[in-house]
Coordinates of C-alpha atoms and ligand atoms in Angstrom, one line a residue:
M29 CA 5.8 -10.5 -4.6
R30 CA 7.6 -7.4 -3.6
L31 CA 5.5 -4.8 -2.0
R32 CA 6.4 -1.3 -0.9
P33 CA 5.2 -0.4 3.0
H34 CA 2.0 2.0 2.2
H35 CA 1.2 -0.4 -0.7
L36 CA 0.1 -2.7 2.5
L37 CA -2.6 -0.4 3.1
C38 CA -4.0 0.6 -0.7
T39 CA -3.9 -3.0 -1.5
Q40 CA -6.7 -3.3 1.4
G41 CA -8.6 0.0 0.4
Y42 CA -8.5 -0.8 -3.5
S43 CA -11.7 -0.5 -5.1
G44 CA -11.1 -0.6 -9.0
K45 CA -9.8 2.7 -9.9
G46 CA -6.4 3.9 -10.8
Y47 CA -3.7 5.6 -12.8
S48 CA -4.0 4.0 -16.1
E49 CA -5.4 0.4 -17.7
A50 CA -2.6 -1.2 -17.2
F51 CA -2.2 -0.2 -13.7
V52 CA -5.8 -1.1 -12.8
K53 CA -5.4 -4.5 -14.6
N54 CA -2.3 -5.5 -12.5
M55 CA -4.0 -4.1 -9.7
D56 CA -7.0 -6.2 -10.0
A57 CA -4.9 -9.3 -10.3
V58 CA -2.4 -8.6 -7.3
V59 CA -5.3 -7.7 -5.1
H60 CA -7.5 -10.8 -6.3
R61 CA -4.5 -12.8 -5.0
L62 CA -4.0 -10.9 -1.8
R63 CA -7.7 -11.2 -0.7
T64 CA -7.9 -14.7 -1.6
E65 CA -4.9 -16.4 -0.5
D66 CA -4.8 -17.3 2.8
K67 CA -0.7 -16.9 2.9
T68 CA 1.0 -14.9 0.4
P69 CA 4.5 -14.2 1.2
I70 CA 5.9 -11.1 0.0
E71 CA 8.8 -9.2 0.6
L72 CA 8.5 -5.8 2.2
V73 CA 10.8 -3.5 0.0
F74 CA 11.7 0.3 0.9
S75 CA 11.4 1.0 -3.1
T76 CA 9.5 0.8 -6.2
D77 CA 7.6 -2.6 -6.4
D78 CA 5.1 -5.0 -8.2
L79 CA 2.7 -2.4 -8.4
C80 CA 4.6 0.4 -9.5
S81 CA 6.1 -1.6 -12.3
C82 CA 2.9 -0.9 -14.2
C83 CA 2.2 2.5 -13.1
P84 CA 2.8 5.4 -15.4
D85 CA 4.4 7.7 -12.7
M86 CA 7.5 5.1 -12.1
L87 CA 10.5 6.8 -13.7
D88 CA 13.1 4.4 -13.0
T89 CA 14.2 2.0 -9.9
D90 CA 13.3 3.4 -6.7
L91 CA 12.2 6.5 -8.4
C92 CA 8.4 7.8 -8.4
R93 CA 6.9 11.0 -10.5
E94 CA 6.2 12.0 -6.6
N95 CA 9.1 10.4 -5.0
E96 CA 9.6 12.6 -2.0
K97 CA 5.6 12.1 -1.0
V98 CA 5.5 8.0 -1.4
K99 CA 8.7 7.8 0.3
L100 CA 7.0 10.0 3.4
F101 CA 4.2 7.1 3.0
D102 CA 6.5 4.2 2.9
R103 CA 8.3 5.7 6.3
K104 CA 5.3 6.5 8.3
T105 CA 3.9 3.3 7.5
A106 CA 7.1 1.7 8.4
E107 CA 7.5 3.6 11.7
Y108 CA 3.7 3.0 13.0
F109 CA 3.6 -0.6 12.4
G110 CA 7.5 -1.6 13.0
L111 CA 8.0 -2.8 9.5
E112 CA 11.6 -3.6 8.1
E113 CA 12.6 -4.9 4.5
K114 CA 12.0 -8.8 4.9
T115 CA 9.6 -11.6 4.0
Y116 CA 6.0 -11.4 5.5
I117 CA 2.9 -13.0 5.3
Y118 CA 0.5 -10.5 3.6
Q119 CA -2.5 -11.8 5.1
K120 CA -1.1 -11.7 8.8
L121 CA 0.4 -8.5 8.3
A122 CA -2.9 -6.8 7.0
S123 CA -4.7 -8.0 9.7
Y124 CA -2.1 -7.1 12.3
I125 CA -2.3 -3.6 10.3
R126 CA -6.1 -3.4 10.7
R127 CA -6.3 -4.2 14.3
H128 CA -4.1 -1.5 15.3
I129 CA -4.8 1.2 12.5
T130 CA -6.8 4.1 13.8
P131 CA -8.2 6.8 11.2
D132 CA -5.6 9.6 12.6
M133 CA -2.9 7.4 11.9
L134 CA -4.4 6.6 8.4
A135 CA -5.1 10.3 7.6
D136 CA -1.1 11.1 9.0
I137 CA 0.1 8.3 6.4
C138 CA -2.1 9.2 3.3
H139 CA -1.8 13.1 3.9
G140 CA -1.7 14.4 0.1
C141 CA -2.7 11.4 -1.5
S142 CA -4.8 12.3 -4.4
W143 CA -7.1 9.2 -3.8
Y144 CA -7.7 9.9 0.0
P145 CA -10.9 12.0 -0.4
A146 CA -12.5 10.0 -3.1
S147 CA -11.6 6.5 -2.4
A148 CA -13.1 3.8 -0.2
C149 CA -9.6 3.4 1.7
R150 CA -10.6 5.0 5.2
E151 CA -13.6 2.8 5.5
K152 CA -12.1 -0.3 3.9
I153 CA -8.9 -0.1 6.2
T154 CA -10.1 1.3 9.3
G155 CA -14.3 0.1 9.1
I156 CA -15.3 4.1 9.9
K157 CA -16.8 6.3 7.2
Ligands
SF4_216 S1 -5.4 6.8 0.5 FE1 -4.0 6.7 -1.1 S2 -2.3 6.4 0.1 FE2 -3.8 6.1 1.6 S3 -4.2 3.7 1.2 FE3 -5.6 5.1 -0.3 S4 -4.7 4.9 -2.0 FE4 -3.0 4.2 -0.5
SF4_217 S1 2.2 6.6 -7.7 FE1 4.2 6.2 -7.6 S2 4.2 4.6 -5.5 FE2 2.3 4.8 -6.2 S3 2.4 3.0 -7.6 FE3 2.7 4.6 -9.0 S4 5.1 4.7 -9.1 FE4 4.3 3.4 -7.4

């Protein structure tokens, strides 16, 4: 499975809402897998990934309709957690992120995401409402 850095957060915060029916169906399947398996290898890519591929906002490879914004989400996530383009075990990496992230870090990474004020991301990822 290919995932871009900020989707390490979105997959943890996800609560069933998304950009389209196809996006939600794919996201449901991906998130179910990541939350029920113990050791899922993921290829971290600084580009569009297996969630983008079902999103109406993906215009082309490595091109999201909001490319500048999502690239910044990725850059900040990668910088905070020292991430590289390589294979990780999702559950191990997600747990590492949860142990180290603060509400301020999440607010910085997700600044400008339309889901941030409405979604459960903050509570699910940092444990703080
Ligand atoms: S607020 Fe947006 S960018 Fe941040 S984890 Fe949630 S969906 Fe992803
Ligand atoms: S909005 Fe952009 S970064 Fe987010 S899933 Fe869609 S194509 Fe990917």
